[in-house]
PDB file of C-alpha atoms and ligand atoms in Angstrom:
ATOM      1  CA  MET A   1       0.000   0.000   0.000  1.00 65.00           C
ATOM      2  CA  LYS A   2       1.364   3.442  -0.954  1.00 66.00           C
ATOM      3  CA  ASN A   3       2.320   5.561   2.023  1.00 70.00           C
ATOM      4  CA  GLU A   4      -0.315   8.257   1.766  1.00 87.00           C
ATOM      5  CA  ASN A   5      -3.174   5.823   1.001  1.00 93.00           C
ATOM      6  CA  VAL A   6      -5.394   4.606   3.825  1.00 96.00           C
ATOM      7  CA  ILE A   7      -7.762   2.687   1.571  1.00 97.00           C
ATOM      8  CA  GLU A   8      -6.833   0.773  -1.574  1.00 97.00           C
ATOM      9  CA  VAL A   9      -9.461  -1.147  -3.507  1.00 98.00           C
ATOM     10  CA  GLU A  10      -8.861  -3.173  -6.660  1.00 98.00           C
ATOM     11  CA  GLU A  11     -11.613  -4.892  -8.624  1.00 98.00           C
ATOM     12  CA  LEU A  12     -13.552  -5.571  -5.440  1.00 98.00           C
ATOM     13  CA  THR A  13     -16.638  -7.641  -6.150  1.00 98.00           C
ATOM     14  CA  LYS A  14     -19.617  -8.989  -4.221  1.00 98.00           C
ATOM     15  CA  LYS A  15     -22.075 -11.404  -5.796  1.00 97.00           C
ATOM     16  CA  PHE A  16     -25.348 -12.519  -4.258  1.00 97.00           C
ATOM     17  CA  GLY A  17     -26.144 -15.664  -6.269  1.00 96.00           C
ATOM     18  CA  GLU A  18     -25.667 -14.555  -9.877  1.00 95.00           C
ATOM     19  CA  PHE A  19     -26.332 -10.882  -9.047  1.00 97.00           C
ATOM     20  CA  TYR A  20     -23.354  -8.494  -8.905  1.00 97.00           C
ATOM     21  CA  ALA A  21     -24.192  -6.037  -6.074  1.00 97.00           C
ATOM     22  CA  VAL A  22     -20.630  -4.647  -6.355  1.00 98.00           C
ATOM     23  CA  ASN A  23     -18.885  -5.237  -9.670  1.00 97.00           C
ATOM     24  CA  LYS A  24     -15.086  -4.802  -9.839  1.00 98.00           C
ATOM     25  CA  ILE A  25     -14.754  -1.423  -8.152  1.00 98.00           C
ATOM     26  CA  SER A  26     -11.273   0.145  -7.841  1.00 98.00           C
ATOM     27  CA  PHE A  27     -10.178   3.313  -6.035  1.00 98.00           C
ATOM     28  CA  GLU A  28      -7.769   4.743  -3.471  1.00 97.00           C
ATOM     29  CA  VAL A  29      -8.385   7.133  -0.583  1.00 97.00           C
ATOM     30  CA  LYS A  30      -5.622   9.292   0.927  1.00 95.00           C
ATOM     31  CA  LYS A  31      -4.997  10.156   4.573  1.00 94.00           C
ATOM     32  CA  GLY A  32      -7.174  13.047   5.757  1.00 93.00           C
ATOM     33  CA  GLU A  33      -9.294  13.005   2.615  1.00 97.00           C
ATOM     34  CA  ILE A  34     -13.083  13.463   2.684  1.00 97.00           C
ATOM     35  CA  PHE A  35     -14.216  10.849   0.185  1.00 98.00           C
ATOM     36  CA  GLY A  36     -17.862  10.934  -0.910  1.00 97.00           C
ATOM     37  CA  PHE A  37     -19.355   7.601  -1.928  1.00 96.00           C
ATOM     38  CA  LEU A  38     -22.497   8.307  -3.924  1.00 93.00           C
ATOM     39  CA  GLY A  39     -25.049   6.275  -5.810  1.00 90.00           C
ATOM     40  CA  ALA A  40     -28.792   5.847  -6.192  1.00 84.00           C
ATOM     41  CA  ASN A  41     -30.685   3.476  -3.878  1.00 85.00           C
ATOM     42  CA  GLY A  42     -29.528  -0.060  -4.517  1.00 88.00           C
ATOM     43  CA  ALA A  43     -26.367   0.982  -6.396  1.00 90.00           C
ATOM     44  CA  GLY A  44     -24.248  -1.105  -4.006  1.00 94.00           C
ATOM     45  CA  LYS A  45     -22.799   1.482  -1.594  1.00 93.00           C
ATOM     46  CA  THR A  46     -23.723  -0.256   1.654  1.00 91.00           C
ATOM     47  CA  THR A  47     -22.555  -3.619   0.306  1.00 95.00           C
ATOM     48  CA  ALA A  48     -19.194  -2.082  -0.654  1.00 96.00           C
ATOM     49  CA  MET A  49     -18.853  -0.327   2.695  1.00 95.00           C
ATOM     50  CA  LYS A  50     -19.610  -3.552   4.583  1.00 94.00           C
ATOM     51  CA  MET A  51     -16.731  -5.247   2.789  1.00 96.00           C
ATOM     52  CA  LEU A  52     -14.386  -2.370   3.647  1.00 97.00           C
ATOM     53  CA  ILE A  53     -15.241  -2.425   7.361  1.00 94.00           C
ATOM     54  CA  GLY A  54     -14.628  -6.148   7.509  1.00 92.00           C
ATOM     55  CA  ILE A  55     -18.148  -7.435   8.143  1.00 91.00           C
ATOM     56  CA  SER A  56     -18.854  -8.908   4.706  1.00 94.00           C
ATOM     57  CA  HIS A  57     -16.538 -11.229   2.803  1.00 95.00           C
ATOM     58  CA  PRO A  58     -15.837 -10.099  -0.787  1.00 97.00           C
ATOM     59  CA  THR A  59     -16.419 -12.549  -3.640  1.00 97.00           C
ATOM     60  CA  SER A  60     -13.194 -11.437  -5.337  1.00 97.00           C
ATOM     61  CA  GLY A  61     -10.750  -8.569  -5.776  1.00 98.00           C
ATOM     62  CA  ARG A  62      -8.420  -6.925  -3.275  1.00 97.00           C
ATOM     63  CA  ALA A  63      -8.829  -4.247  -0.605  1.00 97.00           C
ATOM     64  CA  GLU A  64      -6.647  -2.846   2.148  1.00 97.00           C
ATOM     65  CA  VAL A  65      -8.060  -0.573   4.829  1.00 97.00           C
ATOM     66  CA  ALA A  66      -5.751   1.201   7.288  1.00 95.00           C
ATOM     67  CA  GLY A  67      -2.997  -1.114   6.027  1.00 95.00           C
ATOM     68  CA  PHE A  68      -4.941  -4.335   6.666  1.00 96.00           C
ATOM     69  CA  ASP A  69      -6.329  -6.873   4.211  1.00 96.00           C
ATOM     70  CA  VAL A  70     -10.153  -7.193   4.205  1.00 96.00           C
ATOM     71  CA  PHE A  71      -9.918 -10.941   3.534  1.00 95.00           C
ATOM     72  CA  THR A  72      -7.534 -11.908   6.319  1.00 95.00           C
ATOM     73  CA  GLN A  73      -7.229  -9.036   8.816  1.00 95.00           C
ATOM     74  CA  SER A  74     -10.778  -7.847   9.412  1.00 91.00           C
ATOM     75  CA  GLU A  75     -10.337  -7.783  13.210  1.00 90.00           C
ATOM     76  CA  SER A  76      -7.416  -5.338  12.876  1.00 93.00           C
ATOM     77  CA  ILE A  77      -9.509  -3.214  10.508  1.00 94.00           C
ATOM     78  CA  LYS A  78     -12.306  -2.959  13.077  1.00 89.00           C
ATOM     79  CA  LYS A  79      -9.874  -1.658  15.715  1.00 88.00           C
ATOM     80  CA  ASN A  80      -8.628   1.076  13.380  1.00 92.00           C
ATOM     81  CA  ILE A  81     -11.891   2.444  12.039  1.00 94.00           C
ATOM     82  CA  GLY A  82     -15.004   4.195  13.273  1.00 92.00           C
ATOM     83  CA  TYR A  83     -18.419   3.428  11.799  1.00 91.00           C
ATOM     84  CA  MET A  84     -21.719   5.224  11.923  1.00 89.00           C
ATOM     85  CA  SER A  85     -24.524   3.358  10.177  1.00 82.00           C
ATOM     86  CA  GLN A  86     -27.725   4.823   8.723  1.00 75.00           C
ATOM     87  CA  LYS A  87     -29.885   3.888  11.684  1.00 69.00           C
ATOM     88  CA  PHE A  88     -27.374   3.721  14.501  1.00 63.00           C
ATOM     89  CA  ALA A  89     -27.769   6.552  16.980  1.00 69.00           C
ATOM     90  CA  LEU A  90     -26.494   5.214  20.319  1.00 87.00           C
ATOM     91  CA  TYR A  91     -28.686   3.709  23.028  1.00 92.00           C
ATOM     92  CA  ASP A  92     -31.849   5.716  23.642  1.00 92.00           C
ATOM     93  CA  ASP A  93     -32.286   4.366  27.165  1.00 94.00           C
ATOM     94  CA  LEU A  94     -28.801   5.340  28.355  1.00 95.00           C
ATOM     95  CA  THR A  95     -27.779   8.900  29.183  1.00 94.00           C
ATOM     96  CA  VAL A  96     -25.255  10.799  27.050  1.00 92.00           C
ATOM     97  CA  SER A  97     -22.603  10.149  29.675  1.00 93.00           C
ATOM     98  CA  GLU A  98     -23.469   6.434  29.966  1.00 94.00           C
ATOM     99  CA  ASN A  99     -23.330   6.002  26.178  1.00 94.00           C
ATOM    100  CA  ILE A 100     -19.835   7.510  26.098  1.00 94.00           C
ATOM    101  CA  ASN A 101     -18.734   5.208  28.951  1.00 94.00           C
ATOM    102  CA  PHE A 102     -20.249   2.205  27.225  1.00 94.00           C
ATOM    103  CA  PHE A 103     -18.765   2.779  23.771  1.00 91.00           C
ATOM    104  CA  GLY A 104     -15.420   3.901  25.188  1.00 92.00           C
ATOM    105  CA  GLY A 105     -15.295   0.515  26.953  1.00 91.00           C
ATOM    106  CA  ILE A 106     -16.169  -1.368  23.765  1.00 87.00           C
ATOM    107  CA  TYR A 107     -13.412   0.474  21.921  1.00 86.00           C
ATOM    108  CA  GLY A 108     -10.973  -0.669  24.593  1.00 87.00           C
ATOM    109  CA  LEU A 109     -10.228   2.706  26.222  1.00 91.00           C
ATOM    110  CA  SER A 110      -9.161   2.812  29.878  1.00 93.00           C
ATOM    111  CA  SER A 111     -11.468   4.523  32.394  1.00 94.00           C
ATOM    112  CA  SER A 112      -9.131   7.506  32.649  1.00 95.00           C
ATOM    113  CA  GLU A 113      -9.048   7.840  28.842  1.00 94.00           C
ATOM    114  CA  ILE A 114     -12.846   7.638  28.744  1.00 94.00           C
ATOM    115  CA  LYS A 115     -13.136  10.317  31.411  1.00 94.00           C
ATOM    116  CA  GLU A 116     -10.733  12.593  29.557  1.00 93.00           C
ATOM    117  CA  LYS A 117     -12.493  12.091  26.201  1.00 91.00           C
ATOM    118  CA  LYS A 118     -15.883  12.566  27.802  1.00 91.00           C
ATOM    119  CA  ASN A 119     -14.929  15.868  29.416  1.00 90.00           C
ATOM    120  CA  HIS A 120     -13.442  17.028  26.139  1.00 88.00           C
ATOM    121  CA  LEU A 121     -16.565  16.066  24.186  1.00 87.00           C
ATOM    122  CA  ILE A 122     -18.890  17.656  26.693  1.00 86.00           C
ATOM    123  CA  SER A 123     -17.019  20.942  26.489  1.00 86.00           C
ATOM    124  CA  VAL A 124     -16.501  20.930  22.682  1.00 82.00           C
ATOM    125  CA  LEU A 125     -20.103  20.002  21.918  1.00 81.00           C
ATOM    126  CA  GLY A 126     -21.488  22.171  24.725  1.00 80.00           C
ATOM    127  CA  LEU A 127     -23.204  19.141  26.271  1.00 79.00           C
ATOM    128  CA  GLY A 128     -22.917  20.277  29.891  1.00 80.00           C
ATOM    129  CA  ASP A 129     -26.681  20.597  30.343  1.00 83.00           C
ATOM    130  CA  ILE A 130     -27.607  17.304  28.736  1.00 85.00           C
ATOM    131  CA  ALA A 131     -24.814  14.937  29.804  1.00 88.00           C
ATOM    132  CA  ASN A 132     -27.188  13.220  32.229  1.00 91.00           C
ATOM    133  CA  LYS A 133     -30.211  13.169  29.935  1.00 92.00           C
ATOM    134  CA  LEU A 134     -31.370  10.033  28.160  1.00 93.00           C
ATOM    135  CA  VAL A 135     -30.195  10.011  24.541  1.00 92.00           C
ATOM    136  CA  GLY A 136     -33.761   9.053  23.554  1.00 92.00           C
ATOM    137  CA  SER A 137     -34.972  12.475  24.689  1.00 92.00           C
ATOM    138  CA  LEU A 138     -32.576  14.400  22.401  1.00 89.00           C
ATOM    139  CA  PRO A 139     -33.438  15.783  18.944  1.00 86.00           C
ATOM    140  CA  LEU A 140     -32.217  13.632  16.013  1.00 84.00           C
ATOM    141  CA  GLY A 141     -29.549  16.180  15.012  1.00 83.00           C
ATOM    142  CA  TRP A 142     -27.975  15.984  18.475  1.00 84.00           C
ATOM    143  CA  LYS A 143     -28.065  12.217  18.434  1.00 87.00           C
ATOM    144  CA  GLN A 144     -26.274  12.185  15.064  1.00 86.00           C
ATOM    145  CA  LYS A 145     -23.592  14.644  16.200  1.00 86.00           C
ATOM    146  CA  LEU A 146     -23.058  12.678  19.370  1.00 89.00           C
ATOM    147  CA  SER A 147     -23.005   9.419  17.462  1.00 91.00           C
ATOM    148  CA  PHE A 148     -20.318  10.823  15.142  1.00 91.00           C
ATOM    149  CA  SER A 149     -18.239  11.963  18.129  1.00 91.00           C
ATOM    150  CA  VAL A 150     -18.581   8.535  19.720  1.00 92.00           C
ATOM    151  CA  SER A 151     -17.408   6.866  16.488  1.00 91.00           C
ATOM    152  CA  LEU A 152     -14.209   8.949  16.876  1.00 91.00           C
ATOM    153  CA  LEU A 153     -13.642   8.136  20.574  1.00 90.00           C
ATOM    154  CA  HIS A 154     -10.800   5.691  19.903  1.00 90.00           C
ATOM    155  CA  THR A 155      -9.130   8.115  17.391  1.00 91.00           C
ATOM    156  CA  PRO A 156      -9.591   5.785  14.414  1.00 93.00           C
ATOM    157  CA  LYS A 157      -7.576   6.313  11.221  1.00 94.00           C
ATOM    158  CA  ILE A 158     -10.725   6.232   9.103  1.00 96.00           C
ATOM    159  CA  VAL A 159     -14.360   6.851   9.899  1.00 96.00           C
ATOM    160  CA  PHE A 160     -17.097   5.366   7.706  1.00 95.00           C
ATOM    161  CA  LEU A 161     -20.339   7.305   7.698  1.00 94.00           C
ATOM    162  CA  ASP A 162     -23.383   5.749   6.022  1.00 90.00           C
ATOM    163  CA  GLU A 163     -25.841   8.573   5.292  1.00 89.00           C
ATOM    164  CA  PRO A 164     -25.036  10.301   8.577  1.00 88.00           C
ATOM    165  CA  THR A 165     -27.320  13.283   8.026  1.00 86.00           C
ATOM    166  CA  GLY A 166     -30.455  11.491   6.795  1.00 84.00           C
ATOM    167  CA  GLY A 167     -33.539  13.271   8.113  1.00 82.00           C
ATOM    168  CA  VAL A 168     -31.830  16.143   9.931  1.00 84.00           C
ATOM    169  CA  ASP A 169     -32.462  19.832   9.235  1.00 87.00           C
ATOM    170  CA  PRO A 170     -30.124  21.933   7.021  1.00 88.00           C
ATOM    171  CA  ILE A 171     -28.570  23.879   9.923  1.00 88.00           C
ATOM    172  CA  THR A 172     -27.712  20.707  11.825  1.00 86.00           C
ATOM    173  CA  ARG A 173     -26.369  19.180   8.609  1.00 88.00           C
ATOM    174  CA  ARG A 174     -24.075  22.193   8.192  1.00 89.00           C
ATOM    175  CA  GLN A 175     -22.874  21.811  11.824  1.00 88.00           C
ATOM    176  CA  PHE A 176     -22.348  18.111  11.221  1.00 88.00           C
ATOM    177  CA  TRP A 177     -20.146  18.920   8.220  1.00 92.00           C
ATOM    178  CA  GLU A 178     -18.115  21.359  10.296  1.00 92.00           C
ATOM    179  CA  MET A 179     -17.384  18.435  12.626  1.00 91.00           C
ATOM    180  CA  ILE A 180     -16.385  16.317   9.622  1.00 93.00           C
ATOM    181  CA  TYR A 181     -13.970  19.024   8.396  1.00 94.00           C
ATOM    182  CA  LYS A 182     -12.427  19.315  11.837  1.00 92.00           C
ATOM    183  CA  ALA A 183     -11.860  15.548  12.081  1.00 93.00           C
ATOM    184  CA  ALA A 184     -10.330  15.540   8.573  1.00 94.00           C
ATOM    185  CA  ASP A 185      -8.066  18.484   9.493  1.00 94.00           C
ATOM    186  CA  GLU A 186      -6.840  16.446  12.428  1.00 92.00           C
ATOM    187  CA  GLY A 187      -5.855  13.666  10.011  1.00 92.00           C
ATOM    188  CA  THR A 188      -8.879  11.337  10.194  1.00 95.00           C
ATOM    189  CA  THR A 189      -9.935  10.057   6.802  1.00 97.00           C
ATOM    190  CA  ILE A 190     -13.664  10.387   6.132  1.00 97.00           C
ATOM    191  CA  PHE A 191     -15.532   7.917   3.917  1.00 97.00           C
ATOM    192  CA  VAL A 192     -19.098   9.144   3.619  1.00 96.00           C
ATOM    193  CA  THR A 193     -22.234   8.149   1.721  1.00 91.00           C
ATOM    194  CA  THR A 194     -24.973  10.683   1.266  1.00 87.00           C
ATOM    195  CA  HIS A 195     -28.098  11.336  -0.739  1.00 81.00           C
ATOM    196  CA  TYR A 196     -27.733  15.088  -0.415  1.00 85.00           C
ATOM    197  CA  MET A 197     -25.992  16.514  -3.452  1.00 85.00           C
ATOM    198  CA  ASP A 198     -25.039  19.754  -1.683  1.00 85.00           C
ATOM    199  CA  GLU A 199     -23.029  17.540   0.683  1.00 89.00           C
ATOM    200  CA  ALA A 200     -21.267  15.935  -2.286  1.00 92.00           C
ATOM    201  CA  GLU A 201     -19.873  19.414  -3.015  1.00 92.00           C
ATOM    202  CA  TYR A 202     -18.220  19.442   0.424  1.00 93.00           C
ATOM    203  CA  CYS A 203     -16.141  16.312  -0.336  1.00 96.00           C
ATOM    204  CA  ASN A 204     -12.558  16.455  -1.635  1.00 97.00           C
ATOM    205  CA  ARG A 205     -13.369  13.696  -4.120  1.00 97.00           C
ATOM    206  CA  VAL A 206     -16.551  11.915  -5.032  1.00 96.00           C
ATOM    207  CA  SER A 207     -17.196   8.497  -6.514  1.00 96.00           C
ATOM    208  CA  ILE A 208     -20.557   7.761  -8.133  1.00 94.00           C
ATOM    209  CA  MET A 209     -21.796   4.185  -8.304  1.00 93.00           C
ATOM    210  CA  VAL A 210     -24.360   3.011 -10.815  1.00 91.00           C
ATOM    211  CA  GLU A 211     -25.586  -0.606 -10.689  1.00 93.00           C
ATOM    212  CA  GLY A 212     -22.576  -1.973  -8.829  1.00 95.00           C
ATOM    213  CA  LYS A 213     -19.913  -0.095 -10.824  1.00 96.00           C
ATOM    214  CA  ILE A 214     -18.064   3.153 -10.200  1.00 95.00           C
ATOM    215  CA  GLU A 215     -19.028   5.283 -13.189  1.00 93.00           C
ATOM    216  CA  ALA A 216     -17.187   8.459 -12.177  1.00 94.00           C
ATOM    217  CA  LEU A 217     -14.583   9.454  -9.613  1.00 96.00           C
ATOM    218  CA  ASP A 218     -13.010  12.899  -9.297  1.00 97.00           C
ATOM    219  CA  THR A 219     -13.175  16.220  -7.454  1.00 97.00           C
ATOM    220  CA  PRO A 220     -16.624  17.887  -7.552  1.00 97.00           C
ATOM    221  CA  LYS A 221     -15.077  20.658  -9.673  1.00 97.00           C
ATOM    222  CA  ASN A 222     -13.683  18.280 -12.299  1.00 97.00           C
ATOM    223  CA  LEU A 223     -16.896  16.238 -12.409  1.00 96.00           C
ATOM    224  CA  LYS A 224     -18.959  19.373 -13.056  1.00 96.00           C
ATOM    225  CA  ARG A 225     -16.528  20.434 -15.788  1.00 96.00           C
ATOM    226  CA  ARG A 226     -16.567  16.988 -17.413  1.00 95.00           C
ATOM    227  CA  PHE A 227     -20.365  16.857 -17.520  1.00 93.00           C
ATOM    228  CA  ASN A 228     -20.614  20.558 -18.334  1.00 94.00           C
ATOM    229  CA  VAL A 229     -23.063  21.326 -15.524  1.00 95.00           C
ATOM    230  CA  ASP A 230     -23.155  23.667 -12.500  1.00 94.00           C
ATOM    231  CA  SER A 231     -24.071  21.290  -9.689  1.00 93.00           C
ATOM    232  CA  MET A 232     -23.318  17.810  -8.411  1.00 93.00           C
ATOM    233  CA  ASN A 233     -27.047  17.173  -8.597  1.00 92.00           C
ATOM    234  CA  ASP A 234     -26.874  17.554 -12.406  1.00 93.00           C
ATOM    235  CA  VAL A 235     -23.736  15.359 -12.577  1.00 93.00           C
ATOM    236  CA  PHE A 236     -25.631  12.691 -10.676  1.00 90.00           C
ATOM    237  CA  LEU A 237     -28.727  12.946 -12.888  1.00 89.00           C
ATOM    238  CA  LYS A 238     -26.679  12.755 -16.087  1.00 89.00           C
ATOM    239  CA  LEU A 239     -24.810   9.697 -14.864  1.00 87.00           C
ATOM    240  CA  ALA A 240     -27.877   7.932 -13.577  1.00 76.00           C
ATOM    241  CA  ARG A 241     -29.496   8.472 -16.991  1.00 73.00           C
ATOM    242  CA  ASN A 242     -26.327   7.444 -18.810  1.00 66.00           C
ATOM    243  CA  ILE A 243     -25.908  10.692 -20.735  1.00 51.00           C
ATOM    244  CA  GLU A 244     -22.579  12.411 -20.917  1.00 52.00           C
TER     245      GLU A 244
HETATM  246  P1  ATP B 301     -29.222   2.356  -0.276  1.00 53.89           P
HETATM  247  O1  ATP B 301     -28.835   3.747  -0.609  1.00 53.89           O
HETATM  248  O2  ATP B 301     -30.683   2.082  -0.484  1.00 53.89           O
HETATM  249  O3  ATP B 301     -28.708   1.851   1.046  1.00 53.89           O
HETATM  250  P2  ATP B 301     -27.074   0.936  -1.601  1.00 53.89           P
HETATM  251  O4  ATP B 301     -26.400   1.630  -2.731  1.00 53.89           O
HETATM  252  O5  ATP B 301     -26.379   0.961  -0.296  1.00 53.89           O
HETATM  253  O6  ATP B 301     -28.549   1.451  -1.439  1.00 53.89           O
HETATM  254  P3  ATP B 301     -26.993  -1.908  -1.292  1.00 53.89           P
HETATM  255  O7  ATP B 301     -27.760  -1.941  -0.015  1.00 53.89           O
HETATM  256  O8  ATP B 301     -25.542  -2.140  -1.238  1.00 53.89           O
HETATM  257  O9  ATP B 301     -27.275  -0.548  -2.073  1.00 53.89           O
HETATM  258  O10 ATP B 301     -27.667  -2.970  -2.268  1.00 53.89           O
HETATM  259  C1  ATP B 301     -27.173  -3.232  -3.603  1.00 53.89           C
HETATM  260  C2  ATP B 301     -27.994  -4.343  -4.242  1.00 53.89           C
HETATM  261  O11 ATP B 301     -27.663  -5.587  -3.621  1.00 53.89           O
HETATM  262  C3  ATP B 301     -29.489  -4.157  -4.089  1.00 53.89           C
HETATM  263  O12 ATP B 301     -30.114  -4.569  -5.302  1.00 53.89           O
HETATM  264  C4  ATP B 301     -29.841  -5.092  -2.959  1.00 53.89           C
HETATM  265  O13 ATP B 301     -31.169  -5.567  -3.100  1.00 53.89           O
HETATM  266  C5  ATP B 301     -28.835  -6.206  -3.136  1.00 53.89           C
HETATM  267  N1  ATP B 301     -28.494  -6.855  -1.867  1.00 53.89           N
HETATM  268  C6  ATP B 301     -27.957  -6.264  -0.771  1.00 53.89           C
HETATM  269  N2  ATP B 301     -27.742  -7.170   0.211  1.00 53.89           N
HETATM  270  C7  ATP B 301     -28.165  -8.364  -0.274  1.00 53.89           C
HETATM  271  C8  ATP B 301     -28.211  -9.700   0.238  1.00 53.89           C
HETATM  272  N3  ATP B 301     -27.772  -9.986   1.478  1.00 53.89           N
HETATM  273  N4  ATP B 301     -28.699 -10.659  -0.555  1.00 53.89           N
HETATM  274  C9  ATP B 301     -29.144 -10.403  -1.815  1.00 53.89           C
HETATM  275  N5  ATP B 301     -29.131  -9.172  -2.381  1.00 53.89           N
HETATM  276  C10 ATP B 301     -28.651  -8.171  -1.625  1.00 53.89           C
END
């Protein structure tokens, strides 16, 4: 794996029966990059992401994540990444503080590390008033921001975010992206799927999947130039309709 790459994927494939959910995708992601992974519903994004985080065995191809092979070193991958799934938003029936304790423990942090991280999070996110409230009582945007922070508790090299802002309002989405930028500035690589095309514009590079294949991969600026349009939304529509 090249030094600056934290993800390398070559012809990675997943078949369900005779159906190719992911069909020979290849790409690289560099350290600290915000990499947008786009595609219509059913394009194969979640299936690809599951292979990269070591919970689904590829049919063929090659992939290294954080320097580890997805076929043989999935346990090491899990220790070096953070993951926030579409539905996952911590435990509703635990308080903010208890959730941080719980996940810190799962990630293998010591109690003093957990305490330190918790105090830091509470001050950075301004959670002082709600640290002892049940997560279930918080608005969705807060849950998502907290969930993102918890996925970073063990300072992973890469964080995988599967539609992290689904259903939250535009202001909270903007705040969420500020958190993403901050994590990337600190050297964490961000691998993010989204349905919001304005969010695609915030990524350093964007890949667009259509029916299991990566049909385009470049900076938002270059993609707009190539398709001769003004927005990522139009790039997406042109690709999905197969017109260039
Ligand atoms: P969404 O945005 O809706 O999450 P996606 O791009 O993540 O979509 P996937 O969930 O990866 O898409 O699904 C890709 C295709 O693979 C779909 O046609 C889906 O029905 C199929 N698929 C996913 N998991 C399985 C499975 N376990 N068995 C059979 N087919 C599957």
